[in-house]
XYZ file of C-alpha atoms in Angstrom:
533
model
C 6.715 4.034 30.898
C 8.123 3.090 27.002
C 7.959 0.029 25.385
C 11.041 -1.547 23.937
C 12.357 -2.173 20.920
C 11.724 -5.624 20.971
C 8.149 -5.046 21.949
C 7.975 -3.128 18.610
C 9.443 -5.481 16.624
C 7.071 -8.103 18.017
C 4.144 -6.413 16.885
C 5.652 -5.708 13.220
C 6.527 -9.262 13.127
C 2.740 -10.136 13.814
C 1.480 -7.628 11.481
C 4.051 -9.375 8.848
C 2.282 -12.583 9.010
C 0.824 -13.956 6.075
C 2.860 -11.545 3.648
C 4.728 -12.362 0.827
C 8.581 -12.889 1.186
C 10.648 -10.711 -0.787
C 12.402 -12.592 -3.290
C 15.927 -12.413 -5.256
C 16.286 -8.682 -3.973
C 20.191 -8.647 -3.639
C 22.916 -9.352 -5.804
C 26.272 -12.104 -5.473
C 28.137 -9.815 -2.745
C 31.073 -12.081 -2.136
C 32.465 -11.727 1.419
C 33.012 -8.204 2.784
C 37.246 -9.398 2.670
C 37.402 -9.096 -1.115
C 35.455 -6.131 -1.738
C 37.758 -3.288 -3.517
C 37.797 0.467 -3.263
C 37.509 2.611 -6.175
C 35.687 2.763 -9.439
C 32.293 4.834 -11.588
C 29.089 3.080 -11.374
C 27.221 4.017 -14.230
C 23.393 3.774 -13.279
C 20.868 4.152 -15.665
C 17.537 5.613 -14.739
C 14.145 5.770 -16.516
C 13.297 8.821 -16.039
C 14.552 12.114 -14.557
C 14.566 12.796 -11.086
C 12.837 16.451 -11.396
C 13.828 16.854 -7.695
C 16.675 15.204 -5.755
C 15.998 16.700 -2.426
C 14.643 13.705 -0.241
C 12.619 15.692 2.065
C 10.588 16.557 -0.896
C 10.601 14.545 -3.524
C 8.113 11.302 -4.510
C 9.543 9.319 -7.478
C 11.846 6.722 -7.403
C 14.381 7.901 -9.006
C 14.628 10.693 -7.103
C 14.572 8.867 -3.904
C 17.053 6.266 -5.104
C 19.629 9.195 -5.857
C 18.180 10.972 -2.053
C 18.882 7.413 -0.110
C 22.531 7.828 -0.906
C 22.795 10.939 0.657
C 21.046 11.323 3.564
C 20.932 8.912 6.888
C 18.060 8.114 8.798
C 17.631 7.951 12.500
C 16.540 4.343 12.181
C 16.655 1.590 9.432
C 14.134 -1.417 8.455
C 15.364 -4.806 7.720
C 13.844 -5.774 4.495
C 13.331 -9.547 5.548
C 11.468 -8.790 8.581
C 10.785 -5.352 8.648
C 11.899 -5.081 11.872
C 13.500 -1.450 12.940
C 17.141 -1.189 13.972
C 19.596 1.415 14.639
C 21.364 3.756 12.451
C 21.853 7.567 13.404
C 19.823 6.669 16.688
C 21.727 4.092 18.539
C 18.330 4.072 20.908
C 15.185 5.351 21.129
C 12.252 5.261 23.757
C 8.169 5.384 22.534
C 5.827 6.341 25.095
C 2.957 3.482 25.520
C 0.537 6.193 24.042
C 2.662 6.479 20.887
C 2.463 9.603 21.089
C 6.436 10.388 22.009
C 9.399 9.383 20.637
C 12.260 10.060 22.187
C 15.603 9.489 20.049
C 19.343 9.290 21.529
C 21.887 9.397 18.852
C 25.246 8.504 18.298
C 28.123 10.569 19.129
C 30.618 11.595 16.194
C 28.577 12.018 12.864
C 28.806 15.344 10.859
C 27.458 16.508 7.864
C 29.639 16.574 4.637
C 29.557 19.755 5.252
C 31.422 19.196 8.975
C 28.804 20.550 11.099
C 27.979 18.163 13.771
C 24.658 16.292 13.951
C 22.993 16.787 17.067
C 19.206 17.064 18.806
C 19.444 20.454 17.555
C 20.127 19.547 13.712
C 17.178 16.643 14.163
C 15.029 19.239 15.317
C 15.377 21.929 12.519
C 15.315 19.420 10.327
C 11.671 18.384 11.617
C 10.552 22.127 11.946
C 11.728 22.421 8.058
C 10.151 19.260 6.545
C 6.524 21.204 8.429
C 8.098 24.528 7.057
C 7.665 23.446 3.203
C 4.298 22.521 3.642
C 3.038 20.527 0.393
C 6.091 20.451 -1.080
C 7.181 17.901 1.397
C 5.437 15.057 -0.753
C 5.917 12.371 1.925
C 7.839 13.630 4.366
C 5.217 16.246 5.656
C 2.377 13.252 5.814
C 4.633 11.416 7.860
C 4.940 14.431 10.110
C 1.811 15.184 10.303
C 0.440 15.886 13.794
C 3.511 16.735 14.959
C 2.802 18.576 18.117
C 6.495 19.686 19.041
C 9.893 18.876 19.047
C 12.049 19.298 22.258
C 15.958 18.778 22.562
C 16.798 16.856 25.988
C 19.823 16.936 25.934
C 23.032 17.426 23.341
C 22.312 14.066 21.338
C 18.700 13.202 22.787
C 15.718 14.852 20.570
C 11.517 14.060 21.527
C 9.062 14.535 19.479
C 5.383 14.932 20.444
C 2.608 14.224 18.083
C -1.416 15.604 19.521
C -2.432 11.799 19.022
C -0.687 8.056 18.882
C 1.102 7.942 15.879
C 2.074 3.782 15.205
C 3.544 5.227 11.861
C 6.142 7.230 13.194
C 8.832 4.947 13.809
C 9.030 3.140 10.500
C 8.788 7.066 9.054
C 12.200 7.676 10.634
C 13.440 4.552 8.654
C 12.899 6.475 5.547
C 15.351 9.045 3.026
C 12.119 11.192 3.404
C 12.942 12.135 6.846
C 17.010 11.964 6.189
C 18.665 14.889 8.132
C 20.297 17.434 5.808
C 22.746 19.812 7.406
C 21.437 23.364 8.937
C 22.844 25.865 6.350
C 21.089 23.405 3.858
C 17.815 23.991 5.323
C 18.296 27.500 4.451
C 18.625 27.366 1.135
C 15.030 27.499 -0.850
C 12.570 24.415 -1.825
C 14.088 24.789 -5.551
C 17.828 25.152 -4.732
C 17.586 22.030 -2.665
C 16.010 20.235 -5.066
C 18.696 21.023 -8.177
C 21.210 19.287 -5.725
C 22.194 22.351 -2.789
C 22.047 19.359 -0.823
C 24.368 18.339 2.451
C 23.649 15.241 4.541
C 25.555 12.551 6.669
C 25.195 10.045 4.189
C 28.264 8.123 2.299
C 28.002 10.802 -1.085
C 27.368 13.988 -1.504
C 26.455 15.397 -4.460
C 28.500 16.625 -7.610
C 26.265 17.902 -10.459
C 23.040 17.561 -11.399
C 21.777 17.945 -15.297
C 18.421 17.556 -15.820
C 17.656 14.900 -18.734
C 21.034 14.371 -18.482
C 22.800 13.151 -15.603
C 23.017 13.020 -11.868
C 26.605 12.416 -10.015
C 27.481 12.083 -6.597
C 30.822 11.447 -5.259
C 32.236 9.355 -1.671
C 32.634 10.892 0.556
C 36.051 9.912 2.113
C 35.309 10.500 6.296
C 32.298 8.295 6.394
C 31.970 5.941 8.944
C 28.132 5.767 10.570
C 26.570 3.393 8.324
C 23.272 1.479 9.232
C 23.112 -1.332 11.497
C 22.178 -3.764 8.417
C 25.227 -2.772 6.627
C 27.830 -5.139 5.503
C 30.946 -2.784 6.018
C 32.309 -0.160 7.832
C 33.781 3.129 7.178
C 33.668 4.915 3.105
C 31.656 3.511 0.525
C 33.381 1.100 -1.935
C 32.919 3.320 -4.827
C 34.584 6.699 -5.731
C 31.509 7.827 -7.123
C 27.901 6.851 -8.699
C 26.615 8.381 -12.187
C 22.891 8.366 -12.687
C 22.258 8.214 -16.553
C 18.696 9.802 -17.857
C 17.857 6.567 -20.437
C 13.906 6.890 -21.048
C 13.707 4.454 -23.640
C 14.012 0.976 -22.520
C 15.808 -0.097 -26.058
C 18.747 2.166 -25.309
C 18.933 0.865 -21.659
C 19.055 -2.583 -22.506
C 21.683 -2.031 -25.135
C 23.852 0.360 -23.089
C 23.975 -2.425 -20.505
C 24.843 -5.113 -23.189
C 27.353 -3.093 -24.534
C 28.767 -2.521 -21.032
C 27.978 1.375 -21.175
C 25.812 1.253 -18.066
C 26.234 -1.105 -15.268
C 23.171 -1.077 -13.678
C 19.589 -1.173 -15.299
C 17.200 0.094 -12.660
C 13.848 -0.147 -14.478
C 13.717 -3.390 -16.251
C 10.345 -3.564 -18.617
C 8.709 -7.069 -18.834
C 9.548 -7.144 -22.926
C 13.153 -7.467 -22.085
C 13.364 -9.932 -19.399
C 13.299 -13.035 -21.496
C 16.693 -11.416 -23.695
C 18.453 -10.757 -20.219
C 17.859 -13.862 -19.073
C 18.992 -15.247 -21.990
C 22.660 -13.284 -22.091
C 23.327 -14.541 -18.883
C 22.575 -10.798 -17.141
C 22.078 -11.252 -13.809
C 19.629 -9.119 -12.071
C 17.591 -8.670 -8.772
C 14.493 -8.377 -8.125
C 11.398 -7.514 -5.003
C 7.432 -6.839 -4.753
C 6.974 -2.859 -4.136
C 5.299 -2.531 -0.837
C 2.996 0.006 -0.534
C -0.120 1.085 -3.199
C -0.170 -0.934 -6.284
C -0.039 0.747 -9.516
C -3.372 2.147 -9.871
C -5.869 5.182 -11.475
C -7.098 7.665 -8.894
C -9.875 9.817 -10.114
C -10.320 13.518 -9.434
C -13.602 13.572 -7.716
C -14.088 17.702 -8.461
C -14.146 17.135 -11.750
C -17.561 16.181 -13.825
C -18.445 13.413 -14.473
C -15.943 11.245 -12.272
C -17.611 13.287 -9.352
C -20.491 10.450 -10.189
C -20.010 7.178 -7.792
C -21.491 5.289 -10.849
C -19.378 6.198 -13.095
C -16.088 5.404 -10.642
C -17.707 2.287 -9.838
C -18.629 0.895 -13.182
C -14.631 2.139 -14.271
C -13.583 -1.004 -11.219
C -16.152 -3.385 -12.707
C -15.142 -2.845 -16.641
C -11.367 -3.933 -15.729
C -10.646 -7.564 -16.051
C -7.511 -7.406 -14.451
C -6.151 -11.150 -15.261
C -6.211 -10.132 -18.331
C -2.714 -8.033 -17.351
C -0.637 -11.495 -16.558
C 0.034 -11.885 -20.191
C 1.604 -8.097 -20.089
C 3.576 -7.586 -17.385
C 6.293 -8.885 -15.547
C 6.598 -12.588 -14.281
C 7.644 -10.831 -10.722
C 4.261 -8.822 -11.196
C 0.753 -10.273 -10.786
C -2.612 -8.123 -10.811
C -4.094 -6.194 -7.914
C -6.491 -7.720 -5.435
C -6.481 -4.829 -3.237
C -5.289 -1.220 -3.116
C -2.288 -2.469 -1.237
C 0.029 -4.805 -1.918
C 0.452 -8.067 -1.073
C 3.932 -7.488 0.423
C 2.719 -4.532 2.826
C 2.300 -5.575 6.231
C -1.381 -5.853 7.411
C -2.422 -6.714 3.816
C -5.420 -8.579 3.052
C -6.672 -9.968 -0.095
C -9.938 -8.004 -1.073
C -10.780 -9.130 -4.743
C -14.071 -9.632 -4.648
C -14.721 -6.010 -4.807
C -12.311 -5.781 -7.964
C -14.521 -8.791 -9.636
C -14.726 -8.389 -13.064
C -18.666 -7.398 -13.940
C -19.003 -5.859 -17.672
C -22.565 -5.980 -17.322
C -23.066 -4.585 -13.742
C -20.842 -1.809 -15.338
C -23.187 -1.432 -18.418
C -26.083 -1.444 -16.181
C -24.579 1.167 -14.111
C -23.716 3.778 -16.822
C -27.302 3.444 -18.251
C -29.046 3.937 -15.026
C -26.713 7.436 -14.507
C -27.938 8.487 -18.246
C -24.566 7.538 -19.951
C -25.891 5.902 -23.083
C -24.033 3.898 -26.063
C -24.547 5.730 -29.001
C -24.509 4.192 -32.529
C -20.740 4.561 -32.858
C -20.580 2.443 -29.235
C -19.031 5.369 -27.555
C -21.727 6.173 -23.982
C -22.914 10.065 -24.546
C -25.017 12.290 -22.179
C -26.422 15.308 -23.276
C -24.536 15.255 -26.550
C -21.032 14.645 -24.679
C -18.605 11.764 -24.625
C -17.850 9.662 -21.796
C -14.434 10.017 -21.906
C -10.997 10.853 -19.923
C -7.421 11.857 -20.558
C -4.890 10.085 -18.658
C -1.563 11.863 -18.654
C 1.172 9.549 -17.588
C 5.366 9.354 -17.625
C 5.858 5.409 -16.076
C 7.235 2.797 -18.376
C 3.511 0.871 -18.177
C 2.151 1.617 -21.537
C 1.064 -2.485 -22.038
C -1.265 -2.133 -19.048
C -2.859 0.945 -19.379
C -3.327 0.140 -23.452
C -5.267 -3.055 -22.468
C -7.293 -0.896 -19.530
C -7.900 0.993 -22.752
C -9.342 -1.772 -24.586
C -11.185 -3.077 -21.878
C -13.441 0.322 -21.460
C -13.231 0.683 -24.713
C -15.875 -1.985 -24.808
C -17.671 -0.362 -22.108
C -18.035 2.544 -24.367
C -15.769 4.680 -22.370
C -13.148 6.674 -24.100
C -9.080 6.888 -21.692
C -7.080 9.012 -23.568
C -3.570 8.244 -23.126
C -0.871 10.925 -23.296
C 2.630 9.855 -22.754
C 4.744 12.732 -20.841
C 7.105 13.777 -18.929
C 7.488 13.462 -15.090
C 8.075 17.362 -14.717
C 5.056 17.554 -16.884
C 2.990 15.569 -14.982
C 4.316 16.843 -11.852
C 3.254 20.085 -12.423
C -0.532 18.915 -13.312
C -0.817 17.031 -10.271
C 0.574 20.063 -8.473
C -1.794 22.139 -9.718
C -4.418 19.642 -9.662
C -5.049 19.579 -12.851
C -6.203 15.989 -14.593
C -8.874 13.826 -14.073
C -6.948 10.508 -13.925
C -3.617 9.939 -11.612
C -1.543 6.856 -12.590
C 0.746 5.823 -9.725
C 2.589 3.371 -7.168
C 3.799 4.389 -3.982
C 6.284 2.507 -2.164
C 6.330 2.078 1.479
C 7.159 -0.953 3.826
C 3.626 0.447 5.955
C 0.058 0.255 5.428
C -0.087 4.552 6.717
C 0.730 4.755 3.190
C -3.495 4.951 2.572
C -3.746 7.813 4.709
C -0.529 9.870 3.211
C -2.713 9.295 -0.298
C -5.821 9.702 0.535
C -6.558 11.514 3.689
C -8.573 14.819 2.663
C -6.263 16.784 4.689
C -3.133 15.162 3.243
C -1.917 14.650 0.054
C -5.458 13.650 -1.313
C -5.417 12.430 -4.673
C -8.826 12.690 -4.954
C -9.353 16.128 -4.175
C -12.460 15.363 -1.954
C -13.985 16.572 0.915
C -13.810 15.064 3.606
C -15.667 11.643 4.292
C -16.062 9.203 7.669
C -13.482 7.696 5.506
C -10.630 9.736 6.961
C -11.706 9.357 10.339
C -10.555 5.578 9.689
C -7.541 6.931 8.177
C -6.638 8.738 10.458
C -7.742 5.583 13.533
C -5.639 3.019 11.712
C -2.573 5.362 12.335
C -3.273 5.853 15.740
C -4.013 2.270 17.073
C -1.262 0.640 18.808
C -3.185 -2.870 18.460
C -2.139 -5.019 15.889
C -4.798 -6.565 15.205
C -7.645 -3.397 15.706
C -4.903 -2.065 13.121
C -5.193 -4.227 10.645
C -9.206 -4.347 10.613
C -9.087 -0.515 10.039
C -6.467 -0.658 7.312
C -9.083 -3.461 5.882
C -12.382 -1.249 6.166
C -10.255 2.018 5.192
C -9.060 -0.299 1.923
C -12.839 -1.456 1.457
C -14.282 1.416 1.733
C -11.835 3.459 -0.602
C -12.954 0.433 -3.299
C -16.230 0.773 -3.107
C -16.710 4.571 -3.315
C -14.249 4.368 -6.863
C -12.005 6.299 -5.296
C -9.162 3.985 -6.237
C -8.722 1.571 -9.252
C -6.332 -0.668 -8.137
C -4.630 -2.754 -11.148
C -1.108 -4.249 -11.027
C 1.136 -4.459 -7.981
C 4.499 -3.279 -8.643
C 7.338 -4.887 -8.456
C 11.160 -3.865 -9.119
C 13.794 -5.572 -11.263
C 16.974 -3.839 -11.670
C 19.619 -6.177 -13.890
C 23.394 -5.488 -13.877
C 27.052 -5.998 -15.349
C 29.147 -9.093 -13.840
C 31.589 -6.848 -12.382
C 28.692 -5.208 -10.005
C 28.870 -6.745 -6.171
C 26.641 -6.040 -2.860
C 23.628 -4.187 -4.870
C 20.502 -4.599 -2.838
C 17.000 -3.317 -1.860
C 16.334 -1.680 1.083
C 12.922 -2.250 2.726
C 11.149 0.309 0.613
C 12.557 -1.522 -2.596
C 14.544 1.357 -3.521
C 18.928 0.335 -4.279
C 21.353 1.053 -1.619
C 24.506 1.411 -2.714
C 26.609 1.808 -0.070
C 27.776 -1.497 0.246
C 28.145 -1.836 -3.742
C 31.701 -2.538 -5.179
C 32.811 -3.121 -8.353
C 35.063 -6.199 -8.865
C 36.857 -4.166 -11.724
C 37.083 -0.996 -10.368
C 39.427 0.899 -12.903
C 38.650 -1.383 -16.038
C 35.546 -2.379 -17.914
């Protein structure tokens, strides 16, 4: 016995309820008729992808650039999160959840013209396990993964050791986008610097760190997603990702018509975009809000006081007046736009004194120059970080500031970063992740996953690892709640802004949207001047 697909999407629709609707998240696409082919998009990005291999990477910008390239077995509506063909035209999950049996469609090939079968889905699976940490999100979403059988030319199973509930929105996502065989056997780092072949409706050109990423059409397309508006090659002849880190010269570049697309619009230049007329599109970030994760092996944050008395110092509505008017502040580690959300403020209440009083009692004094010493050393962390959020994290600043806690803030690069969080090497993490599922907890934080904590393991990851098991909506969602609770009040998480994406673009830009993970798909995308601008 399986259940259906529309006995899934039931249940996602239930776990929806109560969630935020995505707002303004596509742009004036004018009917499908009067879309033309040809033209550059010039796309500016904040910051540089580091590694453009889907199956590995973790940033957005990487994984906008990754989306393009690769297809996914299934897709997610972004309205309703309900999950709908693509490379699988069916699929079968056993009422365990523990198999899922995939039946794809006949006639898609990699760019490379090998065909894509049960046999490409399958080494693509065994690979993702094969790179081990290096497979940021893709190897979480994998994990458990018992084995993977081909049943036939087109038909593919995979067996996890326990119910999985995650599994099918995973296949939704460019994490697990199939790349072509002889890509799998390049290495890690020649994949990421663009050695890179998938089904999807580019392929990749050159790839310039700092610089520049382009990827060209690719001319036999003709499998797009279920959700898509067209059929057949992308619009465009080709997309150009521009490296812009400051937001000045991204603002004026799409003023000046240099870009046409701004994907990382900061809150300070809303008000003059809005003003020139620029249209843009916007969407609430599913997934883990923007938040600090402290390194638990590392003195003194290895204290529960002291990570509980960093939640209480934060007044968070303070952060309205900084960010963006699509934003608003954290009132739990996920967002309000993930499905099984629930709104857990109270443990995020703002409590200077219980903070004060919690320092003292742990020995963490205010000296005369207000800064809280023990044994002759500062309270005090260094927070290396590459997002454009400086506002926020300069008023968290403030705010412990007057606790008598010293953040250090050290502006970087995402390489740099990368490689201290690789190497586990910092004592504060600032990130989002974005995900359209509440399994994104136990990717983070599970001990034996990705653990941004670097902690043993706890009873916590038990209900990790329960809330992806549990086929039960609504036993679900009360273990995504107590897994949520409970990573709040251990300090393991500071929750303090949800995220939310606004990307603003030229006139002449048509069908740019969101997909369900808020990252742009541009397959659909035309440009209404295609060899002017």
């Amino acid at each position: 016995m399986s259940r259906s697909l529309a006995s899934l999407s039931l249940a996602v629709a239930l776990a929806l309820a109560g969630c935020d609707a995505p707002s303004g998240q596509q742009a004036n696409t004018g009917a499908a008729a009067q879309a033309q082919v040809g033209g550059v998009l010039r796309v500016a990005f904040d910051g540089d992808p580091n590694c453009i291999d889907p199956q590995q990477a973790g940033n957005n910008t990487a994984l906008n650039v990754g989306r393009q390239l690769v297809d996914s077995l299934t897709d997610q509506d972004p309205q309703s999160a309900e999950i709908v063909p693509w490379l699988a035209e069916r699929w079968e999950v056993s009422d365990d959840s523990r198999q899922f049996t995939f039946h794809l469609r006949e006639g898609v090939t990699f760019a490379d013209g090998s065909p894509l079968n049960a046999e490409a889905v399958k080494a693509n699976f065994e690979a993702i396990q094969a790179l081990g940490a290096r497979a940021q999100l893709a190897g979480t979403y994998l994990a458990g993964l018992e084995s993977v059988e081909v049943i036939g030319p087109l038909s593919v199973r995979a067996t996890f050791k326990q119910a999985n509930a995650q599994f099918l929105q995973a296949s939704s996502t460019m994490s697990l986008g199939l790349l072509s065989p002889a890509t799998l056997k390049h290495s890690a780092e020649e994949r990421c610097q663009g050695a890179l072949v998938g089904t999807g409706p580019f392929t990749v050109k050159s790839f310039e760190h700092n610089r520049l990423v382009r990827i060209d059409a690719r001319p036999d397309y003709n499998w797009p997603s279920s959700l898509a508006g067209h059929q057949g090659r992308a619009w465009l002849d080709a997309i150009e990702f521009h490296i812009l880190p400051e937001s000045g010269v991204r603002l004026g570049s799409l003023l000046s018509a240099q870009i046409d697309v701004n994907t990382s619009v900061p809150v300070q230049d809303e008000a003059v975009l809005e003003a020139q007329g620029v249209p843009s599109i916007n969407r609430p970030n599913p997934g883990i809000v923007f938040s600090l994760t402290p390194n638990v092996s590392r003195p003194p944050l290895d204290e529960l006081a002291v990570r509980q008395a960093l939640n209480k110092a934060i007044d968070r509505k303070q952060f309205q007046g900084v960010i963006s008017r699509y934003q608003k502040p954290a009132t739990s580690v996920l967002a309000s736009s993930t499905p099984y959300y629930q709104d857990l403020g109270s443990h995020l209440a703002y409590d200077p004194d219980g903070a004060g009083r919690l320092l003292d009692e742990a020995g963490w004094l205010k000296g005369a120059d207000g800064w809280r010493q023990r044994d002759g050393k500062r309270l005090g962390f260094t927070l290396d970080y590459w997002q454009a959020t400086t506002p926020v994290l300069e008023l968290v600043q403030q705010q412990l500031r007057k606790l008598g806690v010293e953040l250090r803030l050290n502006k970087s690069t995402i390489g740099q970063v990368s490689l201290q969080q690789t190497s586990l090497d910092y004592s504060l993490w600032f990130f989002n992740l974005t995900r359209a599922d509440p399994d994104v907890l136990r990717t983070v934080f599970l001990s034996s996953g990705r653990n941004v904590n670097v902690r043993g393991p706890l009873a916590l990851d038990q209900t990790l690892q329960d809330s992806a098991a549990s086929l039960d909506p609504g036993k679900r969602g009360a273990l995504i709640q107590q897994a949520s609770a409970a990573l709040l009040e251990q300090g393991h998480v500071i929750p303090l802004v949800e995220a939310a994406t606004v990307t603003a673009y030229r006139e002449v830009v048509r069908g740019l949207h969101y997909e369900a993970s808020t990252r742009l798909q541009f397959y659909d995308t035309w440009l209404a001047q295609p060899g002017g601008r």
